[in-house]
Coordinates of C-alpha atoms in Angstrom, one line a residue:
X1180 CA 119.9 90.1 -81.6
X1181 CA 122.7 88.7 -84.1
X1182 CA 122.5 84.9 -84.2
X1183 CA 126.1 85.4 -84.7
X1184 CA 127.1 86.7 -81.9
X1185 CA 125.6 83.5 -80.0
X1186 CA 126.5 81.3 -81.7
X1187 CA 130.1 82.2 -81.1
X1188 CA 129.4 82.5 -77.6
X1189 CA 128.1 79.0 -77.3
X1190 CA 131.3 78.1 -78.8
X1191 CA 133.3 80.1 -76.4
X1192 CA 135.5 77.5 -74.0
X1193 CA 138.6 78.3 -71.5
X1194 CA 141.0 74.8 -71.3
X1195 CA 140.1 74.7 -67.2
X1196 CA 139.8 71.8 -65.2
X1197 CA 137.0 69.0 -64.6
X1198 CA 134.6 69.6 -61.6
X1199 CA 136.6 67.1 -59.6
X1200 CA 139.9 68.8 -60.6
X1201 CA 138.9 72.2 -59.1
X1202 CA 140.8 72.6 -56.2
X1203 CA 138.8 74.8 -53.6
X1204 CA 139.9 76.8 -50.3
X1205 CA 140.0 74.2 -48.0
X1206 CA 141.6 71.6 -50.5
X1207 CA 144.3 74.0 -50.8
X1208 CA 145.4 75.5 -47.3
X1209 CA 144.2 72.6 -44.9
X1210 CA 144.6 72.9 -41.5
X1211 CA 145.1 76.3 -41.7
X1212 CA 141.4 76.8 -43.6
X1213 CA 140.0 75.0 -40.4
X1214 CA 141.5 76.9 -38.0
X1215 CA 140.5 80.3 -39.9
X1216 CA 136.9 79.8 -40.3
X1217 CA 136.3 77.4 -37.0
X1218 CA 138.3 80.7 -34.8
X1219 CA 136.1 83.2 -36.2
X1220 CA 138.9 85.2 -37.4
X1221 CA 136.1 86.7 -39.4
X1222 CA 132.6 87.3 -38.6
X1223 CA 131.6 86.1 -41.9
X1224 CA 132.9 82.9 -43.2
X1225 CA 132.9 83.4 -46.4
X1226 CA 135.8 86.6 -46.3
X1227 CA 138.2 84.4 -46.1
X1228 CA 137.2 81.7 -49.1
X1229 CA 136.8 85.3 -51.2
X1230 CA 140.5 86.2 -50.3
X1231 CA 143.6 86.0 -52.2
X1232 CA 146.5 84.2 -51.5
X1233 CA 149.8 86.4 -52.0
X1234 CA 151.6 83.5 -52.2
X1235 CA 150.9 79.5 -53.7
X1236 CA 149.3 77.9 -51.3
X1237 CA 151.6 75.3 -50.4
X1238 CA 154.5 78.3 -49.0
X1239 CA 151.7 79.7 -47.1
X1240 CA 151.1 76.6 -45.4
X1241 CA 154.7 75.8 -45.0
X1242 CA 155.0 79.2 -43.4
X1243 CA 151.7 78.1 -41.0
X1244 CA 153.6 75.4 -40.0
X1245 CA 156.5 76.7 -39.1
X1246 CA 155.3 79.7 -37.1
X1247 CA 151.8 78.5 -35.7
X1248 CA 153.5 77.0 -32.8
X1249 CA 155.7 80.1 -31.5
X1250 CA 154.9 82.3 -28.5
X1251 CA 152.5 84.9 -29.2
X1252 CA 151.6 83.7 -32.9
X1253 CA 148.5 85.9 -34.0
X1254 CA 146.5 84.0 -36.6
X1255 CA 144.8 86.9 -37.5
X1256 CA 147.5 88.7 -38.5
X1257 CA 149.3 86.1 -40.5
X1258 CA 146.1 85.9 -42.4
X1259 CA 146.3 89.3 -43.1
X1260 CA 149.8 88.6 -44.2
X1261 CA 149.3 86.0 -46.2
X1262 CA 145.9 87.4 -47.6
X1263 CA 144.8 89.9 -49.4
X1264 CA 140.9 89.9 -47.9
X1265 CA 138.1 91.2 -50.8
X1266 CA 136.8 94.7 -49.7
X1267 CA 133.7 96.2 -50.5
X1268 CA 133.0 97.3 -53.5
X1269 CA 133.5 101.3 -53.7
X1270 CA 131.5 103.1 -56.0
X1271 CA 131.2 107.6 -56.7
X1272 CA 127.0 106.6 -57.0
X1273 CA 125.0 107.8 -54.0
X1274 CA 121.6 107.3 -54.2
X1275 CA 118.7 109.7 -53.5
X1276 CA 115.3 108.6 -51.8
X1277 CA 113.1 111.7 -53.3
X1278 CA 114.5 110.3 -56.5
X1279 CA 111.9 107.9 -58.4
X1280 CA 112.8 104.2 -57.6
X1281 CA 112.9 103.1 -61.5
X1282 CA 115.7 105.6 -62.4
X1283 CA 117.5 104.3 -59.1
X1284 CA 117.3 100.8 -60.6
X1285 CA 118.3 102.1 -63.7
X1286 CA 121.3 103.7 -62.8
X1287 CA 122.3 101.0 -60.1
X1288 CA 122.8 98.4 -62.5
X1289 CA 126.2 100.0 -63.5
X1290 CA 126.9 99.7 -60.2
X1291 CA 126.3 96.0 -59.2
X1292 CA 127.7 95.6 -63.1
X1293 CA 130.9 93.4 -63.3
X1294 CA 133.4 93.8 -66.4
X1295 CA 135.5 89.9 -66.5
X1296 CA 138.8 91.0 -66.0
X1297 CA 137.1 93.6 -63.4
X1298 CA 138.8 91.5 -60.0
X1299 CA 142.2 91.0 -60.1
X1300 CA 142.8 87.2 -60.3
X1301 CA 145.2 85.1 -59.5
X1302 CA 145.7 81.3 -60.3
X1303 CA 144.5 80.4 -57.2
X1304 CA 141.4 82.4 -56.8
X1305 CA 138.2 80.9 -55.8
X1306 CA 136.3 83.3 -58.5
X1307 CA 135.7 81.5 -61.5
X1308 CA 136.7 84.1 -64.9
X1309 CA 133.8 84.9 -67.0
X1310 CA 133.8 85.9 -70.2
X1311 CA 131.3 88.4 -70.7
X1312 CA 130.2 91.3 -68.3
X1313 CA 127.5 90.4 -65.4
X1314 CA 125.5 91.8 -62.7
X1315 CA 125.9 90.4 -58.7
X1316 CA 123.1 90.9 -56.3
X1317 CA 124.8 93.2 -54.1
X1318 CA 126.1 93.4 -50.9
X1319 CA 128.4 90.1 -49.8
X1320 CA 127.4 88.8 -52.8
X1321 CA 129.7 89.4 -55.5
X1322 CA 129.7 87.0 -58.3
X1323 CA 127.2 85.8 -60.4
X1324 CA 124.3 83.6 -58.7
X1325 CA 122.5 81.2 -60.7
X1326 CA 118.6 81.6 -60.2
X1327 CA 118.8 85.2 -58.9
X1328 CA 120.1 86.0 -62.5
X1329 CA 116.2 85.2 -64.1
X1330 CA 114.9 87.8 -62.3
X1331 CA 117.5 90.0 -62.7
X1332 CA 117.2 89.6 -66.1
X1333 CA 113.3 90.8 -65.9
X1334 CA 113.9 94.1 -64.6
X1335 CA 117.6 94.6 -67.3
X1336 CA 115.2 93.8 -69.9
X1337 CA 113.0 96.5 -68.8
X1338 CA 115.9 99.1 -68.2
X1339 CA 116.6 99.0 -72.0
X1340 CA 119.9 96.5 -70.8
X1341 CA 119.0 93.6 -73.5
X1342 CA 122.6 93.3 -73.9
X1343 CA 123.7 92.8 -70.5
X1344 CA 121.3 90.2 -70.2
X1345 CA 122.6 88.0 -73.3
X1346 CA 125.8 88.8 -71.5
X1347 CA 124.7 87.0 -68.2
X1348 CA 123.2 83.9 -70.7
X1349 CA 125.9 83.3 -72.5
X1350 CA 128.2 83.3 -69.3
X1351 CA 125.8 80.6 -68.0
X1352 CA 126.5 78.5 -71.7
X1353 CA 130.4 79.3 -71.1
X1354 CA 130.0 77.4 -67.0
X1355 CA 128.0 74.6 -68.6
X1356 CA 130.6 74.4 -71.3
X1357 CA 133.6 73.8 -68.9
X1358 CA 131.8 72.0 -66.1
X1359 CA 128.5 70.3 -67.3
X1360 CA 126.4 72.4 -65.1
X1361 CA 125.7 75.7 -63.6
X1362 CA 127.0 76.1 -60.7
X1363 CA 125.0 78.1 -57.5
X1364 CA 127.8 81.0 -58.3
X1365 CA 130.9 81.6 -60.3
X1366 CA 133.1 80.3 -57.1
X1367 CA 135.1 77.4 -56.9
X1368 CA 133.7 76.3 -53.8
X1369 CA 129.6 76.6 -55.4
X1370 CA 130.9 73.5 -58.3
X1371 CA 129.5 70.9 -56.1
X1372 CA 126.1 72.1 -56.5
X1373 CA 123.6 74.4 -58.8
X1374 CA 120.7 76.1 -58.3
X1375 CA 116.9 76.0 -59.2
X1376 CA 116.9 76.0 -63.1
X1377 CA 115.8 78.8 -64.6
X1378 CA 118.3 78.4 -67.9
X1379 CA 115.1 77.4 -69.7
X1380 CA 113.3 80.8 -68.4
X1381 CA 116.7 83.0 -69.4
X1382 CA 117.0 81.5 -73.1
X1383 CA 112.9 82.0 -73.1
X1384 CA 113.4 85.7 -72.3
X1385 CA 116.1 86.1 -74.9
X1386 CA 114.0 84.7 -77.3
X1387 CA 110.7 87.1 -76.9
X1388 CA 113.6 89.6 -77.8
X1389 CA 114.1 88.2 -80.9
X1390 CA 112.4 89.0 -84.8
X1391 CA 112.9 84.9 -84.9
X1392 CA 112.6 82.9 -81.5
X1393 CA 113.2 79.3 -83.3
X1394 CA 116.4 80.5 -84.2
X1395 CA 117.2 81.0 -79.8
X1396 CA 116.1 77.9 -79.1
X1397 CA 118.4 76.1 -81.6
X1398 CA 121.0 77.9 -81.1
X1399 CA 120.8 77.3 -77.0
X1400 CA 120.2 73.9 -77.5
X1401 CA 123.4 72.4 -76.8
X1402 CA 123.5 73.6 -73.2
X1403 CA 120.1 73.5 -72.3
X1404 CA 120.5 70.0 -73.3
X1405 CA 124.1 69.4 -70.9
X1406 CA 121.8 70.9 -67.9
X1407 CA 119.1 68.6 -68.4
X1408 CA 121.5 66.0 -68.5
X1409 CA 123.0 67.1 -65.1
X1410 CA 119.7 67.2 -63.4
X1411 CA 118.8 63.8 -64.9
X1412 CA 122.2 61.7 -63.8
X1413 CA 121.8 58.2 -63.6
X1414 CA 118.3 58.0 -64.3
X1415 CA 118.2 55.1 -66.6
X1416 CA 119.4 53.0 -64.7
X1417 CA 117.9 53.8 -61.1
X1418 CA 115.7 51.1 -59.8
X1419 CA 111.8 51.9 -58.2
X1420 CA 112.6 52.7 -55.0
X1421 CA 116.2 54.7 -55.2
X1422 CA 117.4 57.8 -55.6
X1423 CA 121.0 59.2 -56.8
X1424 CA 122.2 62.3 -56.8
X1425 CA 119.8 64.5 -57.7
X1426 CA 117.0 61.5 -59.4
X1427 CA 114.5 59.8 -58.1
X1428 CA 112.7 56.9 -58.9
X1429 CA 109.1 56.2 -56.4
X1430 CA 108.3 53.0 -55.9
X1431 CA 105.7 52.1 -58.6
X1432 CA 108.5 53.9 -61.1
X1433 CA 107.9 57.8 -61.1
X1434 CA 110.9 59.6 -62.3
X1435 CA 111.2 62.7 -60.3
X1436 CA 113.9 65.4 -58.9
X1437 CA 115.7 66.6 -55.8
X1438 CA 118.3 68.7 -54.4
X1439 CA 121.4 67.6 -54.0
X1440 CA 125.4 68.5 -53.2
X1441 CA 127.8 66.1 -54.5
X1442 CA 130.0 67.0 -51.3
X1443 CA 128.9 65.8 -48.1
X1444 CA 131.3 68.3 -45.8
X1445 CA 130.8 71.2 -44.0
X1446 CA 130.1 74.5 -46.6
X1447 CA 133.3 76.1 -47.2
X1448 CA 131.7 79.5 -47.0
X1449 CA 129.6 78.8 -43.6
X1450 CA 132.1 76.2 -42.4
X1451 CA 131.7 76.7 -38.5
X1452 CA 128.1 77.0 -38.8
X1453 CA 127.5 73.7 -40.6
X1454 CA 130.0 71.6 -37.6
X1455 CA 127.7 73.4 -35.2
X1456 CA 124.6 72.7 -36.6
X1457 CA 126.3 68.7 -37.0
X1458 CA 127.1 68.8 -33.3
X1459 CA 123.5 69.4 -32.5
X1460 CA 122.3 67.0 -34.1
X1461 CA 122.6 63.1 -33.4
X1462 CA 122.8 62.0 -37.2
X1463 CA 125.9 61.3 -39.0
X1464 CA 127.9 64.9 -39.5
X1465 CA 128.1 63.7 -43.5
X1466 CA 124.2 63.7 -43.9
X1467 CA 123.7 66.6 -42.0
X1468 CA 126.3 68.3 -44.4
X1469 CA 125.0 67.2 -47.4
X1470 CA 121.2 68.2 -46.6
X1471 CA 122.8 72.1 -45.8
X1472 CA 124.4 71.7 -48.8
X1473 CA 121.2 70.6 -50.8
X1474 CA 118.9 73.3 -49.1
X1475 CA 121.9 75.8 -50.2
X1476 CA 120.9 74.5 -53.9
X1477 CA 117.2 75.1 -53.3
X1478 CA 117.8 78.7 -52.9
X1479 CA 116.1 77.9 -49.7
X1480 CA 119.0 78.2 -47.6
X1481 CA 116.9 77.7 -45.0
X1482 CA 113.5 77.3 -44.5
X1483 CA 111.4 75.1 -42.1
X1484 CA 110.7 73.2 -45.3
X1485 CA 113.5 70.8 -45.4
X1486 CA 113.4 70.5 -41.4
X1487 CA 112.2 67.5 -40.2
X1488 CA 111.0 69.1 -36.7
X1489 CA 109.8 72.3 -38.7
X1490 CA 112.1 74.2 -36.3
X1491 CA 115.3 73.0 -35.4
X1492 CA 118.4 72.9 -38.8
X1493 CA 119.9 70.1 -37.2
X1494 CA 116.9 68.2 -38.2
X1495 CA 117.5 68.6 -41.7
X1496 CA 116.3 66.4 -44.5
X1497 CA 116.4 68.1 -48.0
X1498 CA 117.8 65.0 -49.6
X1499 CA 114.1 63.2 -48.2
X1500 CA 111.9 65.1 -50.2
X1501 CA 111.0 65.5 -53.3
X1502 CA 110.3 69.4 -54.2
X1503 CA 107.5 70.6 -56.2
X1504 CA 109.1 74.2 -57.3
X1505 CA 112.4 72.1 -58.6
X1506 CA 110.0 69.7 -60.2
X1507 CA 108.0 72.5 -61.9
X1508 CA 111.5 73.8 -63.4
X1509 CA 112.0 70.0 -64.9
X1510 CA 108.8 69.9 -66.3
X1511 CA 109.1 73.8 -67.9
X1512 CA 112.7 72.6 -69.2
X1513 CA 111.9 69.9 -70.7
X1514 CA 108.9 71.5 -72.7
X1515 CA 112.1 74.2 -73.8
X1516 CA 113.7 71.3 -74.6
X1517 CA 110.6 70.2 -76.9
X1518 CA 110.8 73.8 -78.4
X1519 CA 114.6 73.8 -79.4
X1520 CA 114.5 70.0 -80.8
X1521 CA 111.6 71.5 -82.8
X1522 CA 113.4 74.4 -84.1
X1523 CA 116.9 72.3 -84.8
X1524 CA 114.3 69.9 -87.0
X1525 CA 114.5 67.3 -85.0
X1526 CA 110.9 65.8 -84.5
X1527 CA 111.5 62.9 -82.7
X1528 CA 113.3 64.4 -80.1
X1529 CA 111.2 67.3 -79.6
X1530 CA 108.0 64.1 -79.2
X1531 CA 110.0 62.7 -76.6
X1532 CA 110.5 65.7 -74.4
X1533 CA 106.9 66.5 -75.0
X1534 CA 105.8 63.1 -74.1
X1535 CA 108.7 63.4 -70.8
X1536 CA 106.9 67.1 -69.6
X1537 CA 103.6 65.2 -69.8
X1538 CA 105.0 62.0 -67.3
X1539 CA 106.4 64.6 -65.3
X1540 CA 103.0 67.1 -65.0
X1541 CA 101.1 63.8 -64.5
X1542 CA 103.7 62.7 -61.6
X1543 CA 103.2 66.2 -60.3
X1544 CA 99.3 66.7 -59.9
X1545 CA 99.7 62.9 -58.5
X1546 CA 102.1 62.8 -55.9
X1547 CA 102.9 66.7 -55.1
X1548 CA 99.2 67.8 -55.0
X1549 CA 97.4 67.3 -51.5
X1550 CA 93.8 67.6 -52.0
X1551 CA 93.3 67.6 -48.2
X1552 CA 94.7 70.8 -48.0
X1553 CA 94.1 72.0 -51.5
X1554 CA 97.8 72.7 -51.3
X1555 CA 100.8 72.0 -54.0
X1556 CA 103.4 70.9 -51.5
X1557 CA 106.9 68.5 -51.2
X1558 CA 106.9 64.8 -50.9
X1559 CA 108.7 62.6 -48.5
X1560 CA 109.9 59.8 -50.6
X1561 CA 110.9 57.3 -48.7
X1562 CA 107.5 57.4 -46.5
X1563 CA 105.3 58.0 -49.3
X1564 CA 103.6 61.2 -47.7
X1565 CA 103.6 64.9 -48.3
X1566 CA 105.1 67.0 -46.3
X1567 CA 101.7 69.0 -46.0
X1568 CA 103.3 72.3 -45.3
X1569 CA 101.7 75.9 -47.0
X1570 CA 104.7 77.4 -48.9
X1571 CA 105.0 79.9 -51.6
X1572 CA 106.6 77.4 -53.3
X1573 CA 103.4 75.6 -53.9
X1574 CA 102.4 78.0 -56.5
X1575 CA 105.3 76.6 -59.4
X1576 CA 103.1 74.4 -60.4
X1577 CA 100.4 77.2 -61.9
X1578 CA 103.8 79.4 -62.9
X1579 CA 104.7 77.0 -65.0
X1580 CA 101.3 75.7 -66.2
X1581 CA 101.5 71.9 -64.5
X1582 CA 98.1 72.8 -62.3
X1583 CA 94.3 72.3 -63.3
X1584 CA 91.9 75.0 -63.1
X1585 CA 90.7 73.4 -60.2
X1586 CA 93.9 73.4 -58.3
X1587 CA 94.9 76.7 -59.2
X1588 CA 91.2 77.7 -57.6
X1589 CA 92.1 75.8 -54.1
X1590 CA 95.4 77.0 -54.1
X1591 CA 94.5 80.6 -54.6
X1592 CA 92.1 80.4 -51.3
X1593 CA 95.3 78.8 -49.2
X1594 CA 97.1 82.2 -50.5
X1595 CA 94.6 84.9 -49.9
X1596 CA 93.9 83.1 -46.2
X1597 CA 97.3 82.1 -45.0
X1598 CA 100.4 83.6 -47.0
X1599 CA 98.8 87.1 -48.3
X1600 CA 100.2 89.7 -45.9
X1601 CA 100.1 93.9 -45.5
X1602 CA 103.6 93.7 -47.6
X1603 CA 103.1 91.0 -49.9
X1604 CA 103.4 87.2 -50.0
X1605 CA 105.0 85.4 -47.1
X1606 CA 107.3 82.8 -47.7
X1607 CA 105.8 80.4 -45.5
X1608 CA 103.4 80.0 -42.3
X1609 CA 105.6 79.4 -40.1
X1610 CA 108.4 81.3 -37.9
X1611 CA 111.4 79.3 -37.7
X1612 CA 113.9 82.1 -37.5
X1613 CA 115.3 81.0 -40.6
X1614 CA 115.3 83.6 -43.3
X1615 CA 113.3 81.7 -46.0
X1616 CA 110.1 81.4 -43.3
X1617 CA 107.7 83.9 -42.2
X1618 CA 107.6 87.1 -41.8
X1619 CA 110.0 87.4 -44.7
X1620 CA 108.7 87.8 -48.2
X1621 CA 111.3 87.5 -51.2
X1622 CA 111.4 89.2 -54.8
X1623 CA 111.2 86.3 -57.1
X1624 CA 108.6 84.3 -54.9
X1625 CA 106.3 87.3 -55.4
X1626 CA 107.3 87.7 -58.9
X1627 CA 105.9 83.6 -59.2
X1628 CA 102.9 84.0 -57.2
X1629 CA 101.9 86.7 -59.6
X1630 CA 102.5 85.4 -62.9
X1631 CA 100.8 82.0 -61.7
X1632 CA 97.9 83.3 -60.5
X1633 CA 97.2 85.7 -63.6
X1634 CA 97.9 82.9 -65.8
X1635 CA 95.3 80.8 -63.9
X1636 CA 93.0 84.0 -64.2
X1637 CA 93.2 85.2 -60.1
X1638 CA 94.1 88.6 -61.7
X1639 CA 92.7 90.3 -59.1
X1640 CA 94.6 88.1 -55.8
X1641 CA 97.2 88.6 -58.4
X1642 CA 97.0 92.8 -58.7
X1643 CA 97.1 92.8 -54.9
X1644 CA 100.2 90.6 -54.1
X1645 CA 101.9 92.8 -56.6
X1646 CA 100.7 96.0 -55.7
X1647 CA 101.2 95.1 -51.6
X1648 CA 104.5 94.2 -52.6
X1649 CA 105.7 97.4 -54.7
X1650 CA 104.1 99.3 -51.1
X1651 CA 106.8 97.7 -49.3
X1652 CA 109.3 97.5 -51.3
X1653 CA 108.9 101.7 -52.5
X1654 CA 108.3 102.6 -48.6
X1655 CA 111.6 101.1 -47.6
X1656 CA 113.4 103.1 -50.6
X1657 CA 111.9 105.9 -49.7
X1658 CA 113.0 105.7 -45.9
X1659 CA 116.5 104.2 -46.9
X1660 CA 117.4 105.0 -50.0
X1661 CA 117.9 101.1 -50.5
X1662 CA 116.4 98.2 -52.2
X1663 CA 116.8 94.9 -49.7
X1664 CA 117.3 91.2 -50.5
X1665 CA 114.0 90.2 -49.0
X1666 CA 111.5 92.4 -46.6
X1667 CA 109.3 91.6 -43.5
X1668 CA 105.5 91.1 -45.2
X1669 CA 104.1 91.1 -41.9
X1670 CA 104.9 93.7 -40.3
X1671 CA 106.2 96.4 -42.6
X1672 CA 107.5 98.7 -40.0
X1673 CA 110.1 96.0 -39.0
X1674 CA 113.3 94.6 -40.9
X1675 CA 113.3 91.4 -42.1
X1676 CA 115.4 88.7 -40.4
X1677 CA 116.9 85.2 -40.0
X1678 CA 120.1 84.0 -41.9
X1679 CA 123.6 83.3 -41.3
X1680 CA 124.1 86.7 -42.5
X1681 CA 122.7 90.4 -42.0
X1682 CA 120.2 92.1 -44.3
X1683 CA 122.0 92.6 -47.5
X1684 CA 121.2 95.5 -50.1
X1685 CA 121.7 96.0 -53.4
X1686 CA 119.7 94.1 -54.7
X1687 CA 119.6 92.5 -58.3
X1688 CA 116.6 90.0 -58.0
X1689 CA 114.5 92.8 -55.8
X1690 CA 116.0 95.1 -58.7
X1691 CA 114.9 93.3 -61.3
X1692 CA 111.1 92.0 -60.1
X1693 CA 110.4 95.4 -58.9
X1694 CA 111.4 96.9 -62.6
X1695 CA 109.2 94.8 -64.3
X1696 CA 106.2 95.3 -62.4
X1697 CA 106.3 98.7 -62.1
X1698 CA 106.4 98.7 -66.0
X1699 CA 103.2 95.7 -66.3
X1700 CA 101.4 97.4 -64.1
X1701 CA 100.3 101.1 -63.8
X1702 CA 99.7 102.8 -60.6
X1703 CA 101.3 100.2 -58.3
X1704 CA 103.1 103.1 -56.5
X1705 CA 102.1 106.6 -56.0
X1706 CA 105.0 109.0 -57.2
X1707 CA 106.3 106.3 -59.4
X1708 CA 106.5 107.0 -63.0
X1709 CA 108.2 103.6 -64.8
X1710 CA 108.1 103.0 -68.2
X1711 CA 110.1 100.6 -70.2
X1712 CA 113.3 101.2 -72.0
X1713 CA 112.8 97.8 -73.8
X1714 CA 113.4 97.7 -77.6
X1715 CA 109.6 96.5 -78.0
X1716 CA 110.2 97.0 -82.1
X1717 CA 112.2 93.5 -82.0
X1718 CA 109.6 91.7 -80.4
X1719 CA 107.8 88.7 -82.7
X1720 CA 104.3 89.5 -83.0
X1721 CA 102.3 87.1 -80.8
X1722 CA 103.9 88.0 -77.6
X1723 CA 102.3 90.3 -75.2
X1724 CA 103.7 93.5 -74.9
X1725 CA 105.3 95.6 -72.2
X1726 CA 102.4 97.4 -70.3
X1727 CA 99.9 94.5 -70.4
X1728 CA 98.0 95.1 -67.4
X1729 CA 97.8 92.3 -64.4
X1730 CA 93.9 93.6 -63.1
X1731 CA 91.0 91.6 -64.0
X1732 CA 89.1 92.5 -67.4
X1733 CA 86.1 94.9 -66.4

């Protein structure tokens, strides 16, 4: 890769407003937003934050005003007049089951691609403009998401599509740039939140690409920098005992992380279903809001994790805990951070960010480890408990290389005897009915469970969640044609469920994990010849190679 070329990226800027300044959907058409999404006129909300308006926003709601009240008004139909509603996206490729799955991946990326100037829009579109091409997941989802992107990344890599994921990084540097963070997706109403962090693990990947990896870091600096500093807001100053925003400080003066949404009103994209899940609930509407909105930023939108009742969403409570896979990102970025500091010669900064991973993988074998259960789990910080629950989440901790050898050994017995299933790793013991809860199993969760136990030497438990995984995922292509956003591990004959939104396919993250193993490890799938398209001649020597097997040394 051409230094060059990044560092003119990192540069890159478009004169757009502050956070605050961003005016979303229902900032601009009001009354006539609630009326849209809380009437259903379409089955999925977040149609009609995607549309756009063929006139400004203020002579469309003029015009609502004027005609809402008639005899026989039709809201749908002024919608549709008013509106030009997204469609779904068209392409000539057809795909072909008897074909071999890594060539389907292959090809599909052109077709979840994105060219910036691809949607048509205009200056009151909720898309935010990008300035290099990107890939979306797929289905509904058609802009760029933050933390599916890593492992989208994995399996572009693998393809021989290096360039389009330097693309997708430097779009990330160009969001930080203009708004001091990355936001969940490139829409106007996603700027009130991010995602889980996985910059760090995207300028990491670039970097193995690379005849000098110093020269990545320093280059990438500045933003990883700005998104540290976004996850870190207003911890100086936070007393023992507090939180704010997304900091918190325990009692005897831990610094650690949560999730968080700087709005505390319904999601604009699932706006009836947050007032009905208020209106079942007998807390204040605004905290009920803003825990949806910080499980929406977990990536965990939803899992019995952040309920308090373990079943029910309108018992809520993300903003109450303190969660161990967004504290393992921390600790990961701020050893990154230690890196790049190193390789812009700046020694003292780089011992600082060493000496802040170390508080922070100290904090996390402390409070986020329960030795009861031989579990890494989330922490209730206001009660000064964990939370106790077995989640797939527990295994950041050895992903990211915060666990002893004597944790990672515990936790890989919870694994093989409650979340290893016939089609992989479940997400979690229990079934809720939310999509993030058993029997669903999801691409990057599997892709973590597997690089943490290898690293921790479980190669085997390992070998078997990966090639359990690739069984499911290769079965359903073959019977569909289709790659899905997440897959029922328990029962492989069945469709996974739970959501605010059907199945969706496509699908970049499944894409991408399912790439990348196929190419790691051999035989995972009978049929299935994948080799990599990587350009392995720029990798620095040092770093394994493409191929490296996951299965236990003989």
């Amino acid at each position: 890769m051409k230094v060059k070329v990044i560092g003119l990226m990192i540069a890159f800027c478009i004169a757009t407003p502050a956070v605050a300044e961003v005016d979303t959907p229902s900032h601009l058409f009001g009354q006539l937003f609630v009326d849209v999404q809380m009437q259903g006129v379409f089955p999925d909300g977040k149609t009609f934050v995607d549309a756009l308006p063929n006139d400004t926003p203020a002579a469309i709601v003029q015009r609502y005003e004027e005609e809402r009240g008639k005899p026989g008004f039709d809201l749908s139909a002024f919608v549709h007049r008013n509106f030009t509603v997204p469609s779904t996206k068209r392409s000539a490729y057809r795909s072909d089951p008897s074909e071999d799955v890594c060539r389907h991946i292959d090809d599909l990326w052109q077709v979840l691609e994105r060219r910036p100037d691809s949607v048509p829009l205009g200056p009151y579109s909720s898309l935010l403009p990008l300035p290099r091409p990107y890939v979306v997941p797929g289905g509904r989802f058609d802009e760029v998401y933050y933390w599916d992107s890593y492992f989208t990344m994995l399996g572009l890599e693998e393809s021989g599509r290096h360039d389009l994921a330097v693309s997708m990084v430097e779009n990330f540097v160009s969001l930080v740039d203009r708004y001091g963070h990355i936001p969940n997706g490139n829409r106007s109403y996603f700027l009130s939140r991010s995602q889980p962090p996985f910059f760090a693990s995207m300028v990491e990947l670039i970097a193995a690409r690379s005849r000098n990896p110093a020269t990545i870091y320093a280059a990438f600096l500045p933003a990883l920098s700005k998104e540290y500093d976004f996850w870190m807001e207003g911890a100086d100053t936070l007393e023992p005992g507090n939180a704010h925003r997304r900091v918190v400080r325990l009692d005897d003066g831990t610094l650690l992380n949560r999730y968080w949404d700087d709005r505390d009103s319904p999601r604009e994209e699932s706006y009836r279903e947050d007032v009905e899940t208020a209106r079942a609930s007998n807390r204040p509407a605004a905290d009920v809001y803003r825990d949806l909105r910080a499980a929406a930023e977990s990536g965990w939108d939803f899992s019995s994790r952040w309920l308090g009742d373990g079943k029910s969403l309108a018992t809520i409570n993300t903003t109450a805990l303190v969660p161990v896979d967004l504290n393992s990102l921390l600790f990961h970025l701020e050893t990154v951070l230690a890196k790049s500091y190193a390789a812009s010669r700046k020694p003292e900064k780089a011992v600082e960010f060493r000496a802040r991973a170390q508080l922070r993988k100290a904090a996390v074998r402390r409070y986020l480890w329960d030795d009861r259960e031989g579990v890494f789990t989330d922490y209730l910080w206001r009660e000064g408990k964990l939370t106790g629950k077995v989640t797939a989440a527990g295994l950041s901790p050895l992903f990211f290389g915060l666990a002893t050898q004597a944790q990672a050994d515990r936790m890989a017995k919870v694994v093989q005897s409650y979340l290893l299933k016939p089609g992989g790793l479940v997400t979690t013991t229990v079934q809720s009915g939310q999509q993030w809860d058993a029997p669903n199993g999801w691409a990057p969760l599997q892709w973590i469970a597997i690089g943490g136990l290898s690293a921790y030497g479980k190669r085997a438990l390992a070998q078997t969640i990966a090639r359990r995984w690739i069984g499911r995922v290769v079965t359903a292509y073959r019977n569909t044609g289709k790659l899905m956003e997440k897959y029922n591990v328990v029962n492989p004959s069945l469709a996974a469920g739970g959501g605010e939104y059907p199945g969706q396919d496509g699908f970049g993250w499944t894409n991408g994990v399912a790439r990348k193993l196929l190419v790691i490890e051999d035989g995972l799938a009978a049929g299935t010849r994948c080799v990599s398209r990587a350009a392995n001649d720029d990798l620095p020597s040092g770093l394994p190679r493409p191929g490296r097997s996951l299965k236990a040394a003989p």
